[in-house]
PDB file of C-alpha atoms in Angstrom:
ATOM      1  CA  UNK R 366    -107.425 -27.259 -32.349  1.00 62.00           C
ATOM      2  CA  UNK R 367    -106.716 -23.511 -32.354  1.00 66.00           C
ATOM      3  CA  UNK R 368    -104.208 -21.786 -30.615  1.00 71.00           C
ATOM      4  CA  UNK R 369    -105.117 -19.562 -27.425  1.00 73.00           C
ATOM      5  CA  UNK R 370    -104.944 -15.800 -27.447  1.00 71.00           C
ATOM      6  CA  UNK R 371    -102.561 -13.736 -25.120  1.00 72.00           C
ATOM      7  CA  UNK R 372    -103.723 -11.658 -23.815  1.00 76.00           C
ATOM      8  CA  UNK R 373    -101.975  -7.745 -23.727  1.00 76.00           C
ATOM      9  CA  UNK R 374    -100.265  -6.550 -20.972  1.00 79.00           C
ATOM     10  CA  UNK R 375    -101.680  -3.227 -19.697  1.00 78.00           C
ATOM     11  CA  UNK R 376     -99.080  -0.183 -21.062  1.00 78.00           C
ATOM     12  CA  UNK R 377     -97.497   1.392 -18.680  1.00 79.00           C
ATOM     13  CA  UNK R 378     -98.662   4.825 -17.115  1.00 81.00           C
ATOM     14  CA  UNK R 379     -95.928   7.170 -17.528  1.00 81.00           C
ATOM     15  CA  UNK R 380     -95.570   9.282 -14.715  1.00 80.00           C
ATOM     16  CA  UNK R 381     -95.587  12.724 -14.893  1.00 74.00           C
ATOM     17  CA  UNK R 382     -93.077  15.227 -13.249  1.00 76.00           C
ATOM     18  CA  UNK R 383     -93.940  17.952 -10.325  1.00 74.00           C
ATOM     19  CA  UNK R 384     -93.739  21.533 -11.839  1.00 72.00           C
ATOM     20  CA  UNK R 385     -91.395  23.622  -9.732  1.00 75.00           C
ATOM     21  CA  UNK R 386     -92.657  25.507  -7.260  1.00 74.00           C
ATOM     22  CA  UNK R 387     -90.045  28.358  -6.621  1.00 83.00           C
ATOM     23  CA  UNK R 388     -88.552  30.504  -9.213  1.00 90.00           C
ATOM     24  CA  UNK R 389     -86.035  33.403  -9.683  1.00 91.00           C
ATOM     25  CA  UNK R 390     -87.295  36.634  -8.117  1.00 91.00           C
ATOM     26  CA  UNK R 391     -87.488  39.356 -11.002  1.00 89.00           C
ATOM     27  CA  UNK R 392     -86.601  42.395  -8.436  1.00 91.00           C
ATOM     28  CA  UNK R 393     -83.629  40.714  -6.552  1.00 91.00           C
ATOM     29  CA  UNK R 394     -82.547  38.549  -9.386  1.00 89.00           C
ATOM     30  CA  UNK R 395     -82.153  35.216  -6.699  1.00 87.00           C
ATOM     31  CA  UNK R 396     -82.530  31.664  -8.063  1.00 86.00           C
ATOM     32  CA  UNK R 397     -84.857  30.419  -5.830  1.00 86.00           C
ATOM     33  CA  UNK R 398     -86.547  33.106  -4.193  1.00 90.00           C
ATOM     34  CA  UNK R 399     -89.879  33.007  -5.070  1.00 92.00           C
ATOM     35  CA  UNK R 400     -92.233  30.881  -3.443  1.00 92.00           C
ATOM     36  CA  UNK R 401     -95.673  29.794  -5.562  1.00 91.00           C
ATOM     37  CA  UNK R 402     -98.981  28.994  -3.246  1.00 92.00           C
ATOM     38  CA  UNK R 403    -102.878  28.313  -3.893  1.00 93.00           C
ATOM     39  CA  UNK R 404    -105.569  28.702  -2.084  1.00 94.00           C
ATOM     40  CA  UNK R 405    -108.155  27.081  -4.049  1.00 93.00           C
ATOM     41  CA  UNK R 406    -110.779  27.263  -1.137  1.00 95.00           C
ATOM     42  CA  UNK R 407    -110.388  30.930  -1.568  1.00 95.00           C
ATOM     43  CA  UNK R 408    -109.229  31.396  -5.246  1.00 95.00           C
ATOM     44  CA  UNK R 409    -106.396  33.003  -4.761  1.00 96.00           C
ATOM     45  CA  UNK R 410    -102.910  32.291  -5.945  1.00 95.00           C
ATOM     46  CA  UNK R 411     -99.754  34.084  -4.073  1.00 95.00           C
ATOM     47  CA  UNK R 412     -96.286  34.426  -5.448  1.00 94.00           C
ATOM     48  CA  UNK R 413     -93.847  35.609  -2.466  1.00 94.00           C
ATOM     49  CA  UNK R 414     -89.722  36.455  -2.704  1.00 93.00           C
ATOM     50  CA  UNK R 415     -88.221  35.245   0.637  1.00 93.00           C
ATOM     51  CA  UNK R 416     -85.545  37.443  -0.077  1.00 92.00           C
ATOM     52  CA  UNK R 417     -86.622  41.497  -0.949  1.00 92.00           C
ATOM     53  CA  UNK R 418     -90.153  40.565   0.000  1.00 92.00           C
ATOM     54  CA  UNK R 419     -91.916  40.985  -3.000  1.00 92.00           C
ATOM     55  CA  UNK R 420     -95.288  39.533  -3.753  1.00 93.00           C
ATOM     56  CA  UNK R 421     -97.925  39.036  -5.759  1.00 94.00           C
ATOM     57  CA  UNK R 422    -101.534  37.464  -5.617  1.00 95.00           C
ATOM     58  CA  UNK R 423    -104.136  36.707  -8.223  1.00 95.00           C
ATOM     59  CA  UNK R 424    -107.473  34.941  -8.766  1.00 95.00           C
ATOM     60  CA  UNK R 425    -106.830  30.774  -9.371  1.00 95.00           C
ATOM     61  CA  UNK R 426    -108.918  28.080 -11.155  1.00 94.00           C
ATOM     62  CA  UNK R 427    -109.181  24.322 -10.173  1.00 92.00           C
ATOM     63  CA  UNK R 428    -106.009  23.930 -12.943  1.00 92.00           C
ATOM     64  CA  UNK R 429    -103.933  26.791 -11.925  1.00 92.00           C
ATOM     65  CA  UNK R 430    -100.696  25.196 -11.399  1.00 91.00           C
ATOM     66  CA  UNK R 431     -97.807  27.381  -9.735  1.00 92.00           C
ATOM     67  CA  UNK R 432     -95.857  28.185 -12.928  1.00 93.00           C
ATOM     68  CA  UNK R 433     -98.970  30.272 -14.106  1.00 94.00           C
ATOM     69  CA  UNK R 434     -99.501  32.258 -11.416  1.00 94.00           C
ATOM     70  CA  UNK R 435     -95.260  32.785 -11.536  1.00 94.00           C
ATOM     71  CA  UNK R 436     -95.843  33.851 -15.907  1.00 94.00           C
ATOM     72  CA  UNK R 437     -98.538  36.149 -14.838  1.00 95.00           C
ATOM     73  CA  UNK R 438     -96.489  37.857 -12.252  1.00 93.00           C
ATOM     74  CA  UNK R 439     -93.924  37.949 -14.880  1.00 94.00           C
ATOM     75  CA  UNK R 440     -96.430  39.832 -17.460  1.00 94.00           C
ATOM     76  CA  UNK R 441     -97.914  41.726 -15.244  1.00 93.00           C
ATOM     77  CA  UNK R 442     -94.047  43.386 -14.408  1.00 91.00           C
ATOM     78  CA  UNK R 443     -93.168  43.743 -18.262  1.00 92.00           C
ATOM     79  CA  UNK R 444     -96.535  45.193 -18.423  1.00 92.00           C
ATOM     80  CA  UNK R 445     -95.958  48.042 -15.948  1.00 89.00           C
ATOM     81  CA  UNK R 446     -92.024  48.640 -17.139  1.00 87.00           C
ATOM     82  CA  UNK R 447     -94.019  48.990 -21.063  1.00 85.00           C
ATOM     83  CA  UNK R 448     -96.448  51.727 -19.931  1.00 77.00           C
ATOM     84  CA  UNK R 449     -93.766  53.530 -17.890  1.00 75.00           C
ATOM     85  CA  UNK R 450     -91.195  53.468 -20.863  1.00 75.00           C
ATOM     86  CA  UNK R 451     -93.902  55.256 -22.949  1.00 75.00           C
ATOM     87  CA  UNK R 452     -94.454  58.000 -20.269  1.00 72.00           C
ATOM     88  CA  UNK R 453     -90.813  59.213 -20.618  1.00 68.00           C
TER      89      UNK R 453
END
């Protein structure tokens, strides 16, 4: 007589951790200032400082998460202090 197979467990799913959604404001420097949002219906992604008031919006996909829409806002300032270092 042979011996029955076990069978194998499913693995596991490993969960995966929420992304933050506020960051550090790059005008007023606070730690959690800056408030990610998307508007998928409309395509638009929104990064807002609570603090100085700041924002900034830009066009969103179906994987936009809030962390890109934080790195653009990012390049878009390093961008603009760039040009303006080259005009002086």
């Amino acid at each position: 007589m042979g011996k029955r197979k076990s069978r194998a467990k499913p693995a596991a799913k490993k969960r995966m951790d929420k992304l933050d959604t506020t960051f550090c404001c790059p005008f007023c420097n606070h730690g959690s200032g800056v408030e990610c949002k998307i508007d998928l219906k409309n395509n638009i992604g929104e990064a807002n400082c609570n603090i100085c008031q700041e924002n900034f919006s830009t066009t969103v996909n179906a994987l936009t998460e809030p962390i890109d829409i934080y790195s653009e806002w990012i390049d878009e300032c390093e961008k603009v202090n760039h040009l303006e270092e080259e005009e002086e």
